[in-house]
Short mmCIF file of C-alpha atoms in Angstrom, two decimals:
data_model
loop_
_atom_site.label_atom_id
_atom_site.label_comp_id
_atom_site.label_asym_id
_atom_site.label_seq_id
_atom_site.Cartn_x
_atom_site.Cartn_y
_atom_site.Cartn_z
CA MET G 1 2.56 -19.92 -17.94
CA GLY G 2 2.91 -16.39 -16.55
CA ARG G 3 6.07 -14.53 -15.67
CA ILE G 4 7.24 -12.70 -12.60
CA SER G 5 10.25 -10.43 -12.87
CA ILE G 6 12.46 -9.55 -9.92
CA TRP G 7 15.22 -6.99 -9.45
CA TRP G 8 17.80 -7.31 -6.70
CA ASP G 9 18.41 -3.62 -6.51
CA GLN G 10 21.26 -1.57 -5.15
CA ALA G 11 20.91 0.31 -1.86
CA ALA G 12 19.50 3.82 -2.15
CA ASP G 13 18.16 6.63 0.02
CA GLY G 14 14.53 6.81 1.08
CA PRO G 15 13.14 9.16 -1.58
CA THR G 16 14.93 7.25 -4.36
CA ASN G 17 13.52 3.94 -3.13
CA MET G 18 9.99 5.34 -3.00
CA ALA G 19 10.32 6.91 -6.44
CA ALA G 20 11.66 3.64 -7.86
CA ASP G 21 8.66 1.78 -6.45
CA GLU G 22 6.30 4.27 -8.05
CA VAL G 23 7.96 3.56 -11.38
CA LEU G 24 7.79 -0.17 -10.65
CA ALA G 25 4.00 0.22 -10.39
CA ALA G 26 3.89 2.00 -13.73
CA GLU G 27 6.08 -0.70 -15.28
CA ALA G 28 3.77 -3.44 -13.96
CA ARG G 29 0.83 -1.68 -15.64
CA ARG G 30 2.75 -1.50 -18.92
CA ARG G 31 3.93 -5.13 -18.86
CA VAL G 32 0.65 -6.43 -17.37
CA GLN G 33 2.54 -8.76 -15.07
CA PRO G 34 3.69 -8.81 -11.42
CA LEU G 35 7.06 -7.20 -10.75
CA VAL G 36 9.19 -7.32 -7.63
CA ARG G 37 11.98 -5.11 -6.40
CA LEU G 38 14.13 -6.25 -3.46
CA TYR G 39 16.31 -3.59 -1.91
CA ARG G 40 18.16 -2.07 0.99
CA TRP G 41 18.78 1.46 2.21
CA ASP G 42 22.08 3.28 1.94
CA SER G 43 21.74 4.72 5.45
CA PRO G 44 19.49 4.05 8.46
CA THR G 45 16.03 5.30 7.53
CA VAL G 46 12.58 5.31 9.11
CA SER G 47 9.75 5.03 6.61
CA LEU G 48 6.36 6.32 7.77
CA GLY G 49 3.03 5.03 6.55
CA ALA G 50 1.11 7.30 4.20
CA PHE G 51 -0.94 8.97 6.91
CA GLN G 52 1.03 8.55 10.10
CA PRO G 53 0.99 11.90 11.94
CA ILE G 54 4.29 13.74 11.74
CA ALA G 55 3.76 14.99 15.30
CA GLU G 56 3.89 11.41 16.58
CA ALA G 57 7.07 10.79 14.59
CA ARG G 58 8.69 13.87 16.06
CA SER G 59 7.69 12.85 19.57
CA LEU G 60 9.74 9.70 19.03
CA GLY G 61 12.71 11.63 17.68
CA ILE G 62 12.03 10.90 14.00
CA VAL G 63 12.76 14.05 12.02
CA PRO G 64 11.93 14.75 8.35
CA GLY G 65 15.01 15.08 6.21
CA HIS G 66 17.18 13.13 8.63
CA GLY G 67 16.74 9.52 7.63
CA MET G 68 12.97 9.74 7.30
CA VAL G 69 10.77 9.19 4.29
CA ARG G 70 7.01 8.80 3.90
CA ARG G 71 5.74 5.83 1.91
CA PRO G 72 2.75 5.97 -0.42
CA SER G 73 1.55 2.77 1.27
CA GLY G 74 -0.24 2.60 4.60
CA GLY G 75 0.66 0.83 7.81
CA GLY G 76 3.13 1.62 10.55
CA ALA G 77 6.66 3.01 10.62
CA ILE G 78 9.59 0.75 9.78
CA VAL G 79 13.16 1.21 10.91
CA HIS G 80 15.22 0.17 7.91
CA GLY G 81 18.85 -0.85 7.96
CA THR G 82 18.80 -4.47 9.10
CA ASP G 83 15.99 -5.61 6.84
CA ILE G 84 15.36 -6.56 3.24
CA THR G 85 12.58 -4.42 1.81
CA TYR G 86 10.38 -5.57 -1.04
CA ALA G 87 7.93 -3.87 -3.36
CA VAL G 88 5.52 -6.02 -5.35
CA ALA G 89 3.51 -4.33 -8.08
CA VAL G 90 0.48 -6.20 -9.45
CA PRO G 91 -1.64 -4.95 -12.35
CA ALA G 92 -5.42 -4.75 -12.01
CA GLY G 93 -7.16 -7.87 -13.21
CA HIS G 94 -4.45 -10.16 -11.90
CA ALA G 95 -5.71 -12.70 -9.38
CA TRP G 96 -3.44 -11.24 -6.71
CA SER G 97 -5.01 -7.79 -6.98
CA ARG G 98 -8.50 -8.87 -5.92
CA SER G 99 -8.23 -7.81 -2.27
CA PRO G 100 -5.60 -6.72 0.25
CA GLU G 101 -5.74 -10.08 1.99
CA VAL G 102 -5.18 -12.08 -1.20
CA LEU G 103 -1.95 -10.24 -2.01
CA TYR G 104 -0.58 -10.35 1.53
CA ARG G 105 -1.12 -14.07 1.71
CA ALA G 106 0.20 -14.73 -1.80
CA VAL G 107 3.50 -12.99 -1.08
CA HIS G 108 3.97 -13.97 2.55
CA ARG G 109 2.88 -17.60 2.53
CA PRO G 110 5.93 -18.72 0.48
CA LEU G 111 8.21 -17.22 3.13
CA VAL G 112 6.36 -19.16 5.81
CA ALA G 113 6.92 -22.35 3.79
CA GLU G 114 10.63 -21.57 3.46
CA LEU G 115 11.01 -20.85 7.17
CA VAL G 116 9.18 -24.03 8.11
CA SER G 117 11.47 -26.01 5.78
CA ARG G 118 14.37 -24.56 7.77
CA GLY G 119 12.90 -25.78 11.06
CA MET G 120 11.20 -22.58 12.22
CA ASP G 121 7.77 -22.50 13.86
CA ALA G 122 6.45 -19.86 11.44
CA ARG G 123 2.94 -18.97 10.34
CA LEU G 124 0.73 -16.21 9.00
CA HIS G 125 -0.88 -14.16 11.73
CA GLU G 126 -4.62 -14.72 11.52
CA ASP G 127 -6.15 -12.53 14.21
CA GLY G 128 -6.81 -8.80 14.36
CA ASP G 129 -4.30 -6.22 15.45
CA ALA G 130 -2.68 -6.86 18.79
CA PRO G 131 -3.48 -4.20 21.39
CA SER G 132 -0.92 -1.43 21.61
CA ARG G 133 0.61 -0.52 24.92
CA GLY G 134 2.04 2.90 24.13
CA ILE G 135 2.78 5.35 21.37
CA ALA G 136 5.85 3.44 20.16
CA ASP G 137 3.90 0.17 20.06
CA ALA G 138 1.14 1.74 18.00
CA PHE G 139 3.56 3.57 15.74
CA PHE G 140 5.92 0.86 14.55
CA CYS G 141 4.91 -1.82 12.06
CA PHE G 142 6.76 -4.55 13.90
CA SER G 143 4.86 -3.82 17.12
CA ARG G 144 1.56 -4.45 15.38
CA ARG G 145 -0.03 -7.71 14.25
CA SER G 146 -2.34 -7.87 11.24
CA PRO G 147 -3.68 -10.80 9.24
CA GLY G 148 -1.07 -11.83 6.71
CA ASP G 149 1.96 -10.84 8.79
CA VAL G 150 4.60 -13.55 9.21
CA VAL G 151 5.26 -14.44 12.83
CA VAL G 152 7.62 -17.00 14.32
CA SER G 153 7.62 -18.60 17.74
CA THR G 154 10.46 -17.40 19.90
CA GLY G 155 10.05 -20.32 22.28
CA SER G 156 9.53 -18.06 25.29
CA ALA G 157 6.30 -17.29 27.12
CA GLY G 158 4.93 -14.21 28.81
CA ASP G 159 4.78 -10.54 28.03
CA PRO G 160 5.84 -9.48 25.42
CA PRO G 161 4.21 -12.36 23.56
CA ALA G 162 6.20 -15.39 22.52
CA ASP G 163 5.72 -14.63 18.82
CA ALA G 164 7.97 -12.29 16.89
CA LYS G 165 6.74 -10.59 13.73
CA VAL G 166 9.49 -10.88 11.13
CA LEU G 167 7.64 -9.80 7.97
CA GLY G 168 4.97 -7.11 7.66
CA GLY G 169 3.43 -5.33 4.71
CA ALA G 170 1.38 -2.35 3.59
CA GLN G 171 -0.41 -1.53 0.34
CA ARG G 172 -1.30 1.30 -1.96
CA ARG G 173 -4.25 0.48 -4.22
CA GLN G 174 -4.58 2.68 -7.29
CA SER G 175 -6.43 2.57 -10.55
CA GLY G 176 -4.79 -0.14 -12.63
CA VAL G 177 -2.23 -1.36 -10.11
CA VAL G 178 -1.59 -2.37 -6.52
CA ILE G 179 1.78 -1.88 -4.88
CA GLN G 180 2.64 -3.73 -1.72
CA HIS G 181 5.61 -2.85 0.44
CA GLY G 182 7.06 -5.28 2.94
CA SER G 183 10.01 -5.59 5.23
CA LEU G 184 11.77 -8.82 6.22
CA LEU G 185 13.55 -8.01 9.44
CA LEU G 186 16.85 -9.90 9.54
CA ARG G 187 18.15 -8.67 12.88
CA SER G 188 17.31 -6.14 15.55
CA ASN G 189 18.73 -2.76 14.69
CA VAL G 190 21.08 -2.15 17.62
CA THR G 191 22.01 1.31 16.34
CA ALA G 192 18.40 2.50 16.80
CA PRO G 193 16.96 3.76 20.10
CA PRO G 194 15.70 0.86 22.23
CA ALA G 195 12.03 1.78 21.74
CA TRP G 196 12.45 1.38 17.98
CA ARG G 197 14.01 -2.10 18.08
CA HIS G 198 12.39 -5.42 17.29
CA PRO G 199 13.90 -8.92 16.98
CA GLY G 200 14.67 -10.12 13.49
CA ILE G 201 14.57 -13.61 12.03
CA GLY G 202 18.27 -14.06 12.82
CA ASP G 203 17.60 -13.26 16.48
CA VAL G 204 14.99 -15.95 17.01
CA GLY G 205 16.88 -19.04 16.01
CA LEU G 206 17.36 -19.02 12.24
CA ALA G 207 20.90 -19.26 10.89
CA ILE G 208 21.11 -16.78 8.01
CA THR G 209 23.85 -15.09 6.08
CA ASP G 210 24.62 -11.50 7.04
CA ASP G 211 22.82 -10.13 4.00
CA GLY G 212 19.92 -12.59 4.03
CA VAL G 213 20.26 -13.09 0.28
CA ASP G 214 20.00 -16.89 0.44
CA LEU G 215 16.73 -16.70 2.38
CA ALA G 216 15.21 -14.03 0.16
CA SER G 217 16.21 -15.92 -3.00
CA ALA G 218 14.61 -19.13 -1.75
CA TRP G 219 11.49 -17.15 -0.82
CA MET G 220 11.22 -15.64 -4.30
CA THR G 221 11.67 -19.04 -5.93
CA ARG G 222 8.78 -20.38 -3.88
CA LEU G 223 6.74 -17.28 -4.76
CA ALA G 224 7.14 -17.93 -8.48
CA THR G 225 6.27 -21.60 -7.99
CA ALA G 226 3.09 -20.66 -6.12
CA LEU G 227 2.10 -18.41 -9.00
CA ALA G 228 2.96 -21.15 -11.52
CA SER G 229 5.13 -18.57 -13.23
CA ASP G 230 8.58 -18.40 -14.75
CA LEU G 231 10.93 -16.40 -12.56
CA ASP G 232 13.06 -13.80 -14.31
CA TRP G 233 15.92 -12.32 -12.34
CA GLU G 234 16.41 -8.98 -14.04
CA ALA G 235 19.95 -7.72 -14.51
CA GLY G 236 21.19 -4.36 -13.31
CA PRO G 237 19.67 -1.66 -11.13
CA PHE G 238 16.00 -1.02 -11.82
CA LEU G 239 16.62 2.66 -12.55
CA ALA G 240 19.53 1.98 -14.92
CA ASP G 241 16.96 2.10 -17.71
CA HIS G 242 16.91 5.67 -19.04
CA GLY G 243 13.14 5.90 -19.35
CA ARG G 244 12.54 4.58 -15.87
CA ARG G 245 15.21 6.91 -14.48
CA THR G 246 13.48 9.90 -16.04
CA GLU G 247 10.14 8.84 -14.57
CA ALA G 248 11.73 8.38 -11.15
CA ASP G 249 13.36 11.81 -11.22
CA ALA G 250 9.94 13.43 -11.39
CA ALA G 251 8.64 11.37 -8.47
CA LEU G 252 11.84 11.95 -6.51
CA VAL G 253 11.12 15.66 -6.19
CA ARG G 254 7.81 14.92 -4.52
CA TYR G 255 9.20 12.40 -2.03
CA ARG G 256 11.81 14.93 -0.94
CA GLU G 257 9.31 17.75 -0.40
CA ALA G 258 8.24 18.78 3.09
CA ARG G 259 4.69 18.98 1.73
CA TRP G 260 4.77 15.19 1.25
CA CYS G 261 6.85 14.27 4.30
CA GLU G 262 4.71 16.39 6.62
CA ARG G 263 1.37 15.89 4.91
CA ARG G 264 -0.27 14.87 8.14
CA MET U 1 -30.89 1.08 -5.57
CA ALA U 2 -31.62 4.37 -7.26
CA THR U 3 -31.54 3.90 -11.00
CA GLU U 4 -29.98 7.31 -11.68
CA LEU U 5 -26.68 6.20 -10.19
CA ARG U 6 -23.77 5.66 -12.55
CA PHE U 7 -20.50 3.95 -11.65
CA ALA U 8 -16.86 4.21 -12.62
CA LYS U 9 -14.80 1.04 -13.02
CA THR U 10 -12.77 2.32 -10.07
CA HIS U 11 -15.86 1.93 -7.84
CA GLU U 12 -17.05 5.53 -7.48
CA TRP U 13 -20.74 6.30 -7.97
CA ILE U 14 -22.15 9.58 -9.26
CA ARG U 15 -25.70 10.91 -9.13
CA PRO U 16 -26.98 14.03 -10.93
CA ASP U 17 -28.63 16.52 -8.59
CA ALA U 18 -31.51 18.83 -9.44
CA ASP U 19 -29.30 21.93 -9.17
CA GLY U 20 -26.95 20.88 -11.98
CA LEU U 21 -24.37 19.51 -9.59
CA ALA U 22 -23.52 15.83 -9.12
CA THR U 23 -22.89 13.91 -5.91
CA VAL U 24 -20.04 11.40 -5.75
CA GLY U 25 -19.30 8.55 -3.36
CA ILE U 26 -17.81 5.08 -3.37
CA SER U 27 -19.80 1.90 -3.85
CA ALA U 28 -20.93 -0.42 -1.09
CA TYR U 29 -18.75 -3.12 -2.66
CA ALA U 30 -15.66 -0.92 -2.42
CA VAL U 31 -16.39 0.06 1.18
CA GLU U 32 -16.80 -3.56 2.15
CA ALA U 33 -13.57 -4.53 0.37
CA LEU U 34 -11.62 -1.80 2.15
CA THR U 35 -12.66 -2.93 5.67
CA ASP U 36 -11.73 -1.18 8.91
CA LEU U 37 -11.35 2.39 7.67
CA VAL U 38 -9.05 4.58 9.72
CA PHE U 39 -8.42 7.82 7.81
CA MET U 40 -9.68 9.77 4.86
CA GLN U 41 -8.33 12.76 2.95
CA LEU U 42 -10.78 14.88 0.98
CA PRO U 43 -10.02 17.22 -1.92
CA GLU U 44 -10.08 20.99 -1.56
CA VAL U 45 -13.25 22.82 -2.55
CA GLY U 46 -12.66 24.75 -5.76
CA ARG U 47 -10.21 22.22 -7.20
CA ARG U 48 -10.64 21.41 -10.86
CA VAL U 49 -10.41 17.70 -11.61
CA LYS U 50 -10.26 15.56 -14.70
CA ALA U 51 -12.11 12.28 -15.12
CA GLY U 52 -9.99 9.48 -13.70
CA GLU U 53 -7.86 11.82 -11.59
CA SER U 54 -7.29 10.91 -7.94
CA ILE U 55 -9.29 13.27 -5.74
CA GLY U 56 -8.66 11.71 -2.35
CA GLU U 57 -7.39 8.80 -0.34
CA ILE U 58 -8.86 6.37 2.15
CA GLU U 59 -6.73 4.39 4.55
CA SER U 60 -7.91 1.12 6.00
CA VAL U 61 -6.00 -1.07 8.40
CA LYS U 62 -4.20 -2.80 5.55
CA ALA U 63 -4.16 -0.47 2.55
CA VAL U 64 -4.34 3.09 1.29
CA SER U 65 -6.69 3.43 -1.67
CA ASP U 66 -7.19 6.36 -4.02
CA PHE U 67 -10.62 7.43 -5.15
CA TYR U 68 -11.15 9.12 -8.48
CA ALA U 69 -13.27 11.74 -10.19
CA PRO U 70 -15.85 9.89 -12.34
CA VAL U 71 -16.16 12.94 -14.63
CA SER U 72 -14.27 16.18 -15.16
CA GLY U 73 -15.43 19.26 -13.32
CA GLU U 74 -15.00 21.41 -10.23
CA VAL U 75 -15.24 20.29 -6.62
CA VAL U 76 -17.91 22.56 -5.11
CA ALA U 77 -18.47 20.82 -1.75
CA VAL U 78 -17.06 18.03 0.38
CA ASN U 79 -18.65 15.99 3.14
CA ALA U 80 -16.44 17.47 5.83
CA ALA U 81 -18.04 15.41 8.59
CA LEU U 82 -17.14 12.13 6.91
CA PRO U 83 -13.48 11.76 8.02
CA ASP U 84 -14.65 11.87 11.63
CA ALA U 85 -17.48 9.41 11.01
CA LEU U 86 -16.03 6.87 8.58
CA GLU U 87 -18.54 4.26 9.70
CA THR U 88 -21.11 6.28 7.72
CA LEU U 89 -19.51 4.97 4.51
CA GLY U 90 -20.47 1.46 5.53
CA HIS U 91 -23.91 2.28 6.90
CA ASP U 92 -25.13 4.54 4.10
CA PRO U 93 -22.66 4.65 1.18
CA TYR U 94 -25.23 6.09 -1.26
CA GLY U 95 -26.71 8.64 1.11
CA ALA U 96 -25.03 10.16 4.16
CA GLY U 97 -21.74 8.64 3.02
CA TRP U 98 -21.45 10.94 0.01
CA ILE U 99 -17.92 12.33 -0.43
CA VAL U 100 -17.90 15.30 -2.82
CA LYS U 101 -20.20 17.38 -4.98
CA LEU U 102 -18.94 18.23 -8.44
CA ARG U 103 -20.03 20.73 -11.03
CA PRO U 104 -19.49 18.57 -14.14
CA ASP U 105 -17.94 20.26 -17.15
CA ASP U 106 -20.37 18.30 -19.28
CA PRO U 107 -23.25 16.50 -17.51
CA ALA U 108 -23.57 14.24 -20.53
CA ASP U 109 -20.28 12.59 -19.49
CA MET U 110 -22.19 10.71 -16.80
CA ALA U 111 -24.06 8.77 -19.46
CA GLY U 112 -20.78 7.16 -20.47
CA LEU U 113 -20.34 5.53 -17.08
CA LEU U 114 -21.61 2.12 -16.02
CA THR U 115 -25.23 1.51 -15.14
CA GLN U 116 -25.99 -0.35 -11.94
CA PRO U 117 -26.45 -3.73 -13.73
CA ALA U 118 -23.22 -3.21 -15.69
CA TYR U 119 -21.33 -2.32 -12.52
CA ASP U 120 -22.75 -5.32 -10.70
CA ALA U 121 -21.59 -7.51 -13.59
CA LEU U 122 -18.11 -5.99 -13.40
CA VAL U 123 -17.85 -6.73 -9.70
CA LYS U 124 -19.14 -10.25 -10.22
CA SER U 125 -16.58 -10.89 -12.95
CA GLY U 126 -13.68 -9.97 -10.71
CA GLN U 127 -12.07 -8.07 -13.61
CA HIS U 128 -11.55 -4.78 -11.81
#
């Protein structure tokens, strides 16, 4: 039986979270097993996909150095603050690393099962991207639909569509490891400009605790079961380990640099 | 498939040219696995690279993937038209879809890479 190790990590700023995930990938390579980090952000932050143009971000009022960070993974921008973010690192050779679709489905399907068990009409999105209607729609992850996203029925018809995307993901595939980022949107972020807001799982009929911990814990338990693996909840912050902290410090410099944040 | 091609386990191919340079691209298998390419970043000409070092990135709809130098050397040319014509990677990955030209530090390093049958076996095994 395999193992999957999970950290419930403390909230941190954008560059620290990205650096920690880079170290998570290195740790997954060393341990040759899947690792998961669940975390929040210590202040409202927009994370951009690896190659989203900075000019588009600026046109929406997103400014480098002011609650903005660029992820190493692809995909659209995410407004963090009312979500639970995850990073899953999977070493090469593991069954989950075979293709982007395999990993999306492996991680997201257990959440669908948990939501359905709680009475939600939830499913994995199976079609291609939904058409975008404007720059904000194209820019934000939760305005897009890709295969493997988790969507739930809102019970209403018309335009916008009756489905709400509550979990999306993006990957970085490197030699020896794949890292997948994802965001489970708990509630709409009412502190963000209206064009940046999207309904969360708590806005479309699911009763959840303020922090969403019960839902995320149940999801992770189902994830381990699906992998037929023992689930290890790791104690303490991920970067409390001295070696990992040292590794992260080196990466942290890069994620804070304008050269990275404004690379495109 | 041209028999002079060699492959890295990370899915790059390399072909020795008559002028002492070597052309590098990514395999048809890798292109197909990436699906729906949207952006590509090439290395700078003149950059020195080590075998296994990331020399660029390709973004598809669902993932960003690094591509790597199969051997150590210097980047002497890039296919500058490719980022604006990413479909070329799918249509002709071993021809017009070339990505960079390297001047290998030691051309003999290419002999240590996978042959076409060995690469095909790797892909078939799923252990990559």
